[in-house]
Coordinates of C-alpha atoms and ligand atoms in Angstrom, one line a residue:
M1093 CA 0.0 0.0 0.0
K1094 CA 1.2 3.5 -0.9
F1095 CA 0.0 6.5 1.0
F1096 CA -0.1 10.3 0.6
I1097 CA -0.9 12.7 3.3
Q1098 CA -1.9 16.3 2.5
T1099 CA -1.7 18.6 5.4
W1100 CA -3.1 22.1 6.0
G1101 CA -2.9 24.4 9.0
C1102 CA -0.4 25.0 11.8
Q1103 CA 2.9 23.4 12.8
M1104 CA 0.9 21.1 15.2
N1105 CA -1.0 19.8 12.3
D1106 CA 2.2 19.3 10.3
H1107 CA 3.7 17.4 13.2
D1108 CA 0.5 15.3 13.5
G1109 CA 1.1 14.5 9.8
E1110 CA 4.6 13.3 10.7
K1111 CA 3.2 11.1 13.4
L1112 CA 0.5 9.6 11.2
S1113 CA 3.2 8.9 8.5
G1114 CA 5.3 7.1 11.0
L1115 CA 2.3 4.9 12.1
L1116 CA 1.6 3.9 8.5
M1117 CA 5.3 3.2 7.7
A1118 CA 5.6 1.0 10.8
E1119 CA 2.8 -1.1 9.3
G1120 CA 4.8 -1.4 6.1
F1121 CA 3.0 1.3 4.1
Q1122 CA 5.2 3.3 1.6
A1123 CA 5.0 7.1 1.5
V1124 CA 4.6 8.7 -2.0
D1125 CA 4.5 12.3 -3.2
S1126 CA 1.2 12.6 -5.0
V1127 CA -2.4 11.5 -5.0
E1128 CA -2.0 9.8 -8.3
Q1129 CA 0.6 7.4 -6.9
A1130 CA -1.3 6.6 -3.8
D1131 CA -3.7 3.8 -2.7
L1132 CA -4.5 5.7 0.4
V1133 CA -5.0 9.4 0.6
M1134 CA -5.4 11.2 3.9
L1135 CA -6.4 14.9 4.2
N1136 CA -5.0 16.2 7.4
T1137 CA -7.2 19.2 7.8
C1138 CA -7.5 22.7 9.4
S1139 CA -10.8 24.4 10.3
I1140 CA -9.5 27.7 11.9
R1141 CA -11.3 29.7 9.2
E1142 CA -14.0 29.0 6.6
K1143 CA -11.4 29.3 3.8
A1144 CA -9.4 26.4 5.2
V1145 CA -12.5 24.2 5.2
H1146 CA -13.4 25.1 1.6
K1147 CA -10.0 23.9 0.5
V1148 CA -10.7 20.5 2.1
Y1149 CA -14.1 20.1 0.5
S1150 CA -12.7 21.1 -2.9
E1151 CA -9.9 18.5 -2.5
L1152 CA -12.5 15.9 -1.4
G1153 CA -14.4 16.7 -4.6
R1154 CA -11.3 15.9 -6.7
L1155 CA -10.8 12.7 -4.8
R1156 CA -14.4 11.6 -5.5
E1157 CA -13.6 11.7 -9.2
E1158 CA -10.3 9.9 -8.7
K1159 CA -12.1 7.2 -6.7
Q1160 CA -14.6 6.7 -9.6
R1161 CA -11.6 5.8 -11.8
R1162 CA -9.7 3.4 -9.5
P1163 CA -9.7 1.7 -6.1
L1164 CA -8.7 4.3 -3.5
L1165 CA -9.0 4.7 0.3
V1166 CA -9.8 8.2 1.5
G1167 CA -9.4 9.3 5.1
V1168 CA -9.9 12.6 6.8
T1169 CA -7.9 13.6 9.9
G1170 CA -7.1 16.8 11.7
C1171 CA -9.3 19.6 13.0
L1172 CA -12.1 19.4 10.5
A1173 CA -12.4 15.7 11.2
Q1174 CA -12.7 16.4 14.9
Q1175 CA -15.2 19.2 14.3
E1176 CA -17.5 17.4 11.8
Q1177 CA -17.2 13.8 13.0
A1178 CA -19.9 11.7 11.4
A1179 CA -21.4 14.7 9.5
L1180 CA -18.3 14.4 7.2
F1181 CA -19.7 11.2 5.8
K1182 CA -23.0 12.9 5.0
R1183 CA -21.3 15.7 3.0
A1184 CA -18.7 13.4 1.5
P1185 CA -20.0 9.8 1.3
H1186 CA -16.9 8.6 -0.5
V1187 CA -14.8 9.2 2.7
D1188 CA -13.8 5.8 4.1
F1189 CA -12.6 6.9 7.5
V1190 CA -12.5 9.8 9.9
L1191 CA -9.8 10.1 12.5
G1192 CA -10.0 12.8 15.2
T1193 CA -7.0 14.9 16.6
M1194 CA -7.0 13.1 19.9
A1195 CA -7.0 9.5 18.6
L1196 CA -3.9 9.5 16.4
K1197 CA -2.7 6.0 17.4
Q1198 CA -6.0 4.4 16.3
L1199 CA -5.0 5.1 12.6
P1200 CA -3.7 1.5 11.8
R1201 CA -6.9 0.0 13.2
L1202 CA -9.1 2.4 11.2
V1203 CA -7.2 1.7 8.0
A1204 CA -7.4 -2.1 8.5
E1205 CA -11.1 -1.9 9.0
A1206 CA -11.5 0.3 5.9
Q1207 CA -9.4 -2.1 3.9
A1208 CA -11.6 -5.0 5.1
G1209 CA -14.5 -3.3 3.4
R1210 CA -16.2 -1.6 6.4
T1211 CA -17.7 1.7 5.5
R1212 CA -17.8 5.0 7.5
V1213 CA -15.1 3.9 9.9
M1214 CA -14.6 6.6 12.6
D1215 CA -12.7 7.3 15.8
T1216 CA -12.9 10.8 17.2
G1217 CA -12.5 9.8 20.9
E1218 CA -10.4 11.8 23.3
Y1219 CA -7.6 9.4 24.2
P1220 CA -5.9 10.7 27.4
D1221 CA -2.5 9.5 26.2
N1222 CA -2.6 11.1 22.7
H1223 CA 0.1 13.6 23.7
L1224 CA 2.4 10.8 24.8
F1225 CA 3.0 9.7 21.2
P1226 CA 6.3 7.6 20.9
P1227 CA 8.9 9.8 19.2
A1228 CA 10.6 6.8 17.6
V1229 CA 7.5 6.2 15.4
T1230 CA 7.4 9.8 14.0
R1231 CA 8.7 10.3 10.5
R1232 CA 9.9 13.9 10.2
R1233 CA 9.5 15.8 7.0
D1234 CA 11.4 19.0 8.0
L1235 CA 15.1 18.0 8.1
A1236 CA 16.5 21.3 9.2
K1237 CA 14.3 21.8 12.3
A1238 CA 12.5 19.2 14.4
L1239 CA 9.0 19.8 15.8
V1240 CA 8.4 18.5 19.4
T1241 CA 5.0 18.5 21.1
I1242 CA 5.0 19.7 24.7
T1243 CA 1.3 20.4 25.2
E1244 CA -1.9 19.7 23.4
G1245 CA -5.2 21.5 23.7
C1246 CA -6.2 24.9 25.1
N1247 CA -7.9 26.0 28.3
H1248 CA -8.7 29.5 27.1
A1249 CA -12.1 30.3 25.6
C1250 CA -11.6 33.0 23.0
T1251 CA -15.1 33.5 21.6
Y1252 CA -14.1 33.2 17.9
C1253 CA -11.9 30.1 18.2
I1254 CA -12.7 26.6 17.1
V1255 CA -9.5 25.2 18.7
P1256 CA -10.8 24.3 22.2
T1257 CA -13.4 22.1 20.3
T1258 CA -11.0 20.6 17.9
R1259 CA -8.0 20.1 20.2
G1260 CA -9.7 19.6 23.6
A1261 CA -8.5 20.7 27.0
E1262 CA -4.8 21.1 27.8
R1263 CA -2.6 18.0 28.4
H1264 CA 1.1 18.4 29.1
R1265 CA 3.9 16.0 28.3
P1266 CA 6.2 15.2 31.2
C1267 CA 9.4 17.3 31.1
G1268 CA 11.6 14.1 31.2
D1269 CA 9.9 12.8 28.0
I1270 CA 10.5 16.0 26.2
L1271 CA 14.2 16.1 27.2
A1272 CA 14.6 12.5 26.1
E1273 CA 13.1 13.3 22.7
V1274 CA 15.4 16.3 22.2
H1275 CA 18.5 14.3 23.2
G1276 CA 17.5 11.7 20.6
L1277 CA 16.9 14.4 17.9
V1278 CA 20.3 16.0 18.5
A1279 CA 22.0 12.6 18.5
S1280 CA 20.4 12.0 15.1
G1281 CA 21.8 15.3 13.7
Y1282 CA 19.1 17.9 14.4
R1283 CA 20.5 21.3 15.6
E1284 CA 17.2 23.1 16.0
V1285 CA 13.9 22.2 17.7
E1286 CA 10.6 24.0 17.9
L1287 CA 8.5 23.2 20.9
L1288 CA 4.8 23.0 20.0
G1289 CA 1.5 23.6 21.8
Q1290 CA -1.7 25.5 21.2
N1291 CA -0.5 27.4 24.2
V1292 CA 3.1 26.5 25.1
N1293 CA 3.5 29.0 27.9
S1294 CA 0.9 27.5 30.1
Y1295 CA 3.1 24.4 30.2
S1296 CA 2.9 22.5 33.5
G1297 CA 4.4 19.0 32.9
G1298 CA 6.6 19.0 36.0
C1299 CA 8.1 22.5 35.6
T1300 CA 7.2 25.9 34.2
F1301 CA 7.6 26.7 30.5
A1302 CA 10.6 29.0 31.3
E1303 CA 12.3 26.2 33.2
L1304 CA 11.6 23.8 30.4
L1305 CA 13.3 26.2 28.0
E1306 CA 16.3 26.4 30.2
R1307 CA 16.5 22.6 30.6
V1308 CA 16.1 21.9 26.8
S1309 CA 18.7 24.6 26.0
E1310 CA 21.2 22.6 28.1
V1311 CA 21.1 19.7 25.7
D1312 CA 24.6 19.5 24.2
G1313 CA 24.8 20.1 20.5
L1314 CA 21.5 22.0 20.3
E1315 CA 22.0 25.4 18.6
W1316 CA 18.5 27.0 18.5
L1317 CA 15.3 26.5 20.3
R1318 CA 12.0 27.9 19.2
F1319 CA 8.4 27.6 20.4
T1320 CA 4.9 28.3 19.2
T1321 CA 2.3 29.6 20.1
S1322 CA 1.8 31.7 23.2
H1323 CA -1.0 33.5 25.0
P1324 CA -0.2 36.9 26.5
M1325 CA -1.8 36.1 29.8
N1326 CA 0.7 33.2 30.3
F1327 CA 3.7 35.3 29.4
T1328 CA 5.6 35.7 32.6
R1329 CA 8.5 37.9 33.7
E1330 CA 10.5 34.6 34.3
L1331 CA 9.8 33.6 30.7
A1332 CA 10.9 37.0 29.4
R1333 CA 14.1 36.8 31.3
V1334 CA 14.9 33.4 29.7
L1335 CA 14.1 34.8 26.3
V1336 CA 16.5 37.6 26.5
T1337 CA 19.3 35.9 28.4
N1338 CA 19.5 32.4 27.0
S1339 CA 21.5 32.5 23.8
K1340 CA 20.1 29.2 22.6
V1341 CA 16.5 30.5 22.6
A1342 CA 16.1 32.1 19.1
P1343 CA 15.5 35.8 19.3
F1344 CA 11.9 35.6 18.1
L1345 CA 8.6 35.9 19.9
H1346 CA 5.2 35.4 18.3
L1347 CA 2.6 36.8 20.8
P1348 CA -0.9 37.1 19.3
L1349 CA -2.6 40.4 20.1
Q1350 CA -5.8 40.0 17.9
S1351 CA -7.0 43.6 18.4
G1352 CA -5.8 47.0 19.7
S1353 CA -9.3 47.8 21.2
D1354 CA -10.1 46.9 24.8
Q1355 CA -13.8 46.6 23.9
V1356 CA -13.1 44.1 21.1
L1357 CA -10.6 42.2 23.3
K1358 CA -13.4 41.9 25.9
R1359 CA -15.9 40.5 23.4
M1360 CA -13.2 38.1 22.2
L1361 CA -12.7 37.0 25.8
R1362 CA -8.9 37.4 25.4
E1363 CA -8.5 38.1 29.2
Y1364 CA -6.2 41.1 28.8
T1365 CA -6.3 44.8 27.9
V1366 CA -4.0 46.5 25.5
A1367 CA -2.2 47.9 28.5
D1368 CA -1.7 44.3 29.9
Y1369 CA -0.2 43.3 26.5
L1370 CA 2.2 46.2 26.4
E1371 CA 3.2 45.6 30.0
R1372 CA 4.2 42.0 29.0
I1373 CA 6.2 43.1 26.0
G1374 CA 7.9 45.5 28.4
F1375 CA 9.0 42.5 30.5
L1376 CA 11.6 42.0 27.7
G1377 CA 13.4 45.2 28.7
E1378 CA 16.4 46.2 26.7
G1379 CA 16.6 42.7 25.2
R1380 CA 13.5 43.6 23.1
A1381 CA 15.8 45.4 20.7
R1382 CA 17.6 42.2 19.8
M1383 CA 14.4 40.3 19.2
A1384 CA 11.9 40.1 16.4
L1385 CA 8.3 40.3 17.5
S1386 CA 5.4 39.0 15.6
T1387 CA 1.6 38.8 16.2
D1388 CA -1.8 37.8 14.9
F1389 CA -4.7 40.2 14.2
I1390 CA -8.4 39.5 13.6
V1391 CA -10.0 42.3 11.6
G1392 CA -13.8 42.9 11.4
F1393 CA -14.7 41.1 14.6
P1394 CA -18.5 41.6 15.3
G1395 CA -19.1 45.1 16.4
E1396 CA -15.6 46.5 15.5
T1397 CA -16.0 50.2 14.9
D1398 CA -13.8 52.6 13.0
Q1399 CA -12.4 53.7 16.3
D1400 CA -11.7 50.2 17.4
F1401 CA -9.8 49.5 14.1
E1402 CA -7.9 52.8 14.4
A1403 CA -6.8 51.7 17.9
T1404 CA -5.4 48.5 16.4
L1405 CA -3.4 50.5 13.9
R1406 CA -2.1 52.7 16.7
V1407 CA -0.9 49.6 18.7
L1408 CA 0.7 48.1 15.5
D1409 CA 2.7 51.3 15.2
E1410 CA 3.5 51.6 18.9
V1411 CA 4.9 48.1 19.1
A1412 CA 6.3 48.2 15.6
F1413 CA 5.8 44.5 15.1
D1414 CA 8.5 43.0 12.8
G1415 CA 5.8 40.8 11.2
S1416 CA 2.1 39.9 11.6
F1417 CA -0.5 37.6 10.3
S1418 CA -3.9 39.2 9.9
F1419 CA -7.3 37.7 9.0
I1420 CA -10.8 38.8 8.5
Y1421 CA -13.0 37.3 11.2
S1422 CA -14.5 34.0 10.1
P1423 CA -17.6 32.7 12.0
R1424 CA -16.9 29.2 13.3
P1425 CA -19.6 26.6 14.1
G1426 CA -20.5 26.3 17.8
T1427 CA -18.3 29.3 18.9
P1428 CA -19.8 31.9 21.3
S1429 CA -19.0 34.8 18.9
L1430 CA -21.8 33.5 16.6
R1431 CA -24.3 35.1 19.0
L1432 CA -22.7 38.6 18.4
K1433 CA -24.3 40.8 15.8
D1434 CA -22.0 40.8 12.8
D1435 CA -23.4 43.5 10.4
L1436 CA -20.2 45.1 9.1
P1437 CA -20.2 44.9 5.3
M1438 CA -17.5 42.6 3.9
A1439 CA -16.1 45.6 1.8
V1440 CA -15.3 47.5 5.0
K1441 CA -13.6 44.5 6.5
S1442 CA -11.5 43.9 3.4
E1443 CA -10.5 47.6 3.3
R1444 CA -9.4 47.4 7.0
L1445 CA -7.4 44.3 6.4
M1446 CA -5.7 45.9 3.4
R1447 CA -4.8 49.0 5.4
L1448 CA -3.4 47.0 8.2
Q1449 CA -1.4 44.8 5.9
R1450 CA 0.0 47.8 4.0
R1451 CA 1.2 49.3 7.2
Q1452 CA 2.7 46.0 8.3
T1453 CA 4.6 45.7 5.1
E1454 CA 6.2 49.1 5.8
L1455 CA 7.1 48.1 9.3
T1456 CA 8.6 44.8 8.1
Q1457 CA 10.6 46.6 5.5
A1458 CA 12.0 48.9 8.2
S1459 CA 12.7 45.9 10.5
N1460 CA 14.5 44.1 7.6
E1461 CA 16.5 47.2 6.7
R1462 CA 18.1 47.2 10.2
F1463 CA 19.9 44.0 9.1
V1464 CA 21.6 45.4 6.1
G1465 CA 25.4 45.4 6.5
R1466 CA 25.2 43.1 9.5
Q1467 CA 26.7 39.6 9.9
V1468 CA 24.1 37.1 11.1
P1469 CA 24.1 33.4 11.6
V1470 CA 21.6 31.6 9.4
R1471 CA 20.5 28.0 9.0
V1472 CA 20.7 26.6 5.5
E1473 CA 17.3 25.2 4.5
T1474 CA 17.0 24.5 0.8
R1475 CA 18.5 25.2 -2.6
G1476 CA 16.6 28.2 -4.2
P1477 CA 14.1 27.4 -6.9
T1478 CA 16.3 28.6 -9.7
Q1479 CA 19.6 27.0 -10.4
H1480 CA 21.4 30.3 -10.3
G1481 CA 23.3 29.7 -7.2
W1482 CA 21.2 31.0 -4.4
W1483 CA 20.0 29.1 -1.3
L1484 CA 17.2 29.7 1.2
A1485 CA 18.1 30.1 4.9
R1486 CA 16.6 31.4 8.1
S1487 CA 17.9 33.7 10.7
G1488 CA 17.3 33.3 14.4
E1489 CA 14.7 36.1 14.1
W1490 CA 12.8 33.9 11.6
K1491 CA 13.7 36.1 8.7
T1492 CA 13.8 34.3 5.3
V1493 CA 17.3 34.8 3.9
H1494 CA 18.2 34.5 0.2
L1495 CA 21.9 33.5 0.2
M1496 CA 23.7 34.2 -3.0
V1497 CA 26.6 31.8 -3.3
G1498 CA 27.2 31.5 -7.0
P1499 CA 26.3 28.5 -9.3
G1500 CA 27.8 25.1 -8.6
R1501 CA 28.6 25.7 -4.9
E1502 CA 27.0 23.4 -2.3
L1503 CA 26.1 24.6 1.2
P1504 CA 25.9 22.4 4.3
F1505 CA 22.2 21.6 4.5
G1506 CA 20.8 22.2 8.0
E1507 CA 23.9 23.9 9.3
L1508 CA 24.5 27.4 10.6
V1509 CA 26.6 29.6 8.3
Q1510 CA 27.6 33.3 8.7
A1511 CA 25.9 35.5 6.3
R1512 CA 26.4 39.2 5.5
V1513 CA 23.1 40.9 4.7
T1514 CA 23.3 43.1 1.6
M1515 CA 19.7 44.0 0.9
A1516 CA 16.3 44.1 2.4
S1517 CA 12.8 43.6 1.0
P1518 CA 9.5 43.3 3.0
H1519 CA 9.6 39.5 2.3
F1520 CA 13.2 38.5 2.7
L1521 CA 16.8 39.5 3.3
G1522 CA 19.4 39.2 0.6
A1523 CA 22.8 38.0 1.8
V1524 CA 26.2 36.7 0.8
L1525 CA 28.4 34.2 2.6
D1526 CA 31.0 35.8 4.8
Ligands
5AD1064 N1 -11.5 34.0 12.3 C1 -10.4 34.6 11.9 N2 -9.2 34.4 12.4 C2 -9.1 33.5 13.4 N3 -8.1 33.0 14.1 C3 -8.5 32.1 15.0 N4 -9.8 32.0 14.9 C4 -10.2 32.8 13.9 C5 -11.5 33.1 13.3 N5 -12.6 32.5 13.7 C6 -6.7 33.6 13.9 C7 -6.2 34.2 15.2 C8 -5.2 33.2 15.7 C9 -4.7 32.6 14.4 C10 -4.0 31.3 14.6 O1 -5.8 32.5 13.6 O2 -5.6 35.4 14.9 O3 -4.2 33.8 16.5
SF4_1065 FE1 -5.9 24.8 12.1 FE2 -6.0 25.5 14.6 FE3 -6.3 23.0 14.0 FE4 -3.9 24.1 13.8 S1 -5.1 23.8 15.7 S2 -4.9 22.8 12.3 S3 -4.5 26.2 13.1 S4 -7.7 24.7 13.5

């Protein structure tokens, strides 16, 4: 049996895809690179916004046609699977099995049942040990940086968010398990890890998140440590101190703000005011200048006034985020914000999104220009798409770096090299090898 997994969404979903691949490969299945080559196709889905869901259903439509031509097993996993459960079979009757986000290890059983001819096979149970997935099974796709789960689920209750439904309540991996996994990864050649959780900084698997960062950073041979994603209310002074003092923790912080208006934040149930958020960024002190800061915004949340939106633009400027991801509010099934009146025309929402993104582009350009002329360590990721002798790399601040090395020259994949930045655009830094 040959299988292909298509993944959408966040790093946690990517990593789930790596775990699911490992489970299938342990059963003797062979991974292939396209639907056409596969006997089993799994859609590892995201449902954070309506658009992500559309993509899944359109791919399912394509698979229905493929299935009319030849034998093919189709499975749906990930957040849409957990959200829709049996309703998925109604909308897409050609789906053979549905696997939830908290039942990953049930995959071989589900596939075996589907292969035996059972229809509408499903497991969306909440297995309490899902987060204790054995690292030896995982088949990693990203070879420059290894993803490591530290917590799953979220105990916050933001009114717009589907994640508490699709990922459940928080479960934390014991600190010793995480350290053992990182030791193993470094022994097998990884130099960079990214700790994952829907809310990493509420970690409580035997120590605080700040302590966990310190302990992981002590693993010999590890060069950079990253984490995603954080909630401002769990961002402590202790964590800020580790961020600015520990040289192995990459100088990058993604801290979602969502809105610069206290009224909107309240309706979102974000549990903080703008002043609270700014206070937390202040915890970084002078170290802040050496870090890149990024955030998420939701534009057009129900009831967002012109004044609310202007307040968001003001905070964007005040913090001068190095980068941000911004989205138009998307109503999600079963979330509390559905009850709020949402009568803002889409044209207004789109205009606001464009204004915010235009301003962010200027800020990112300014942030990138600060690198010009500097020497920075970057990790070599891949050869550039053209064969003209440039490579893609990443800086500690998570900047994309185009490294010009000249045709024919090979770079050490996955290693740190010293680059000298020669130009800045809003999307990447241009650099040469020093
Ligand atoms: N609509 C729009 N954006 C959303 N996000 C989460 N839920 C929604 C929604 N219903 C955004 C938030 C979050 C990021 C991962 O996605 O900004 O931080
Ligand atoms: Fe998408 Fe959120 Fe699920 Fe990640 S956790 S796949 S972003 S819905």
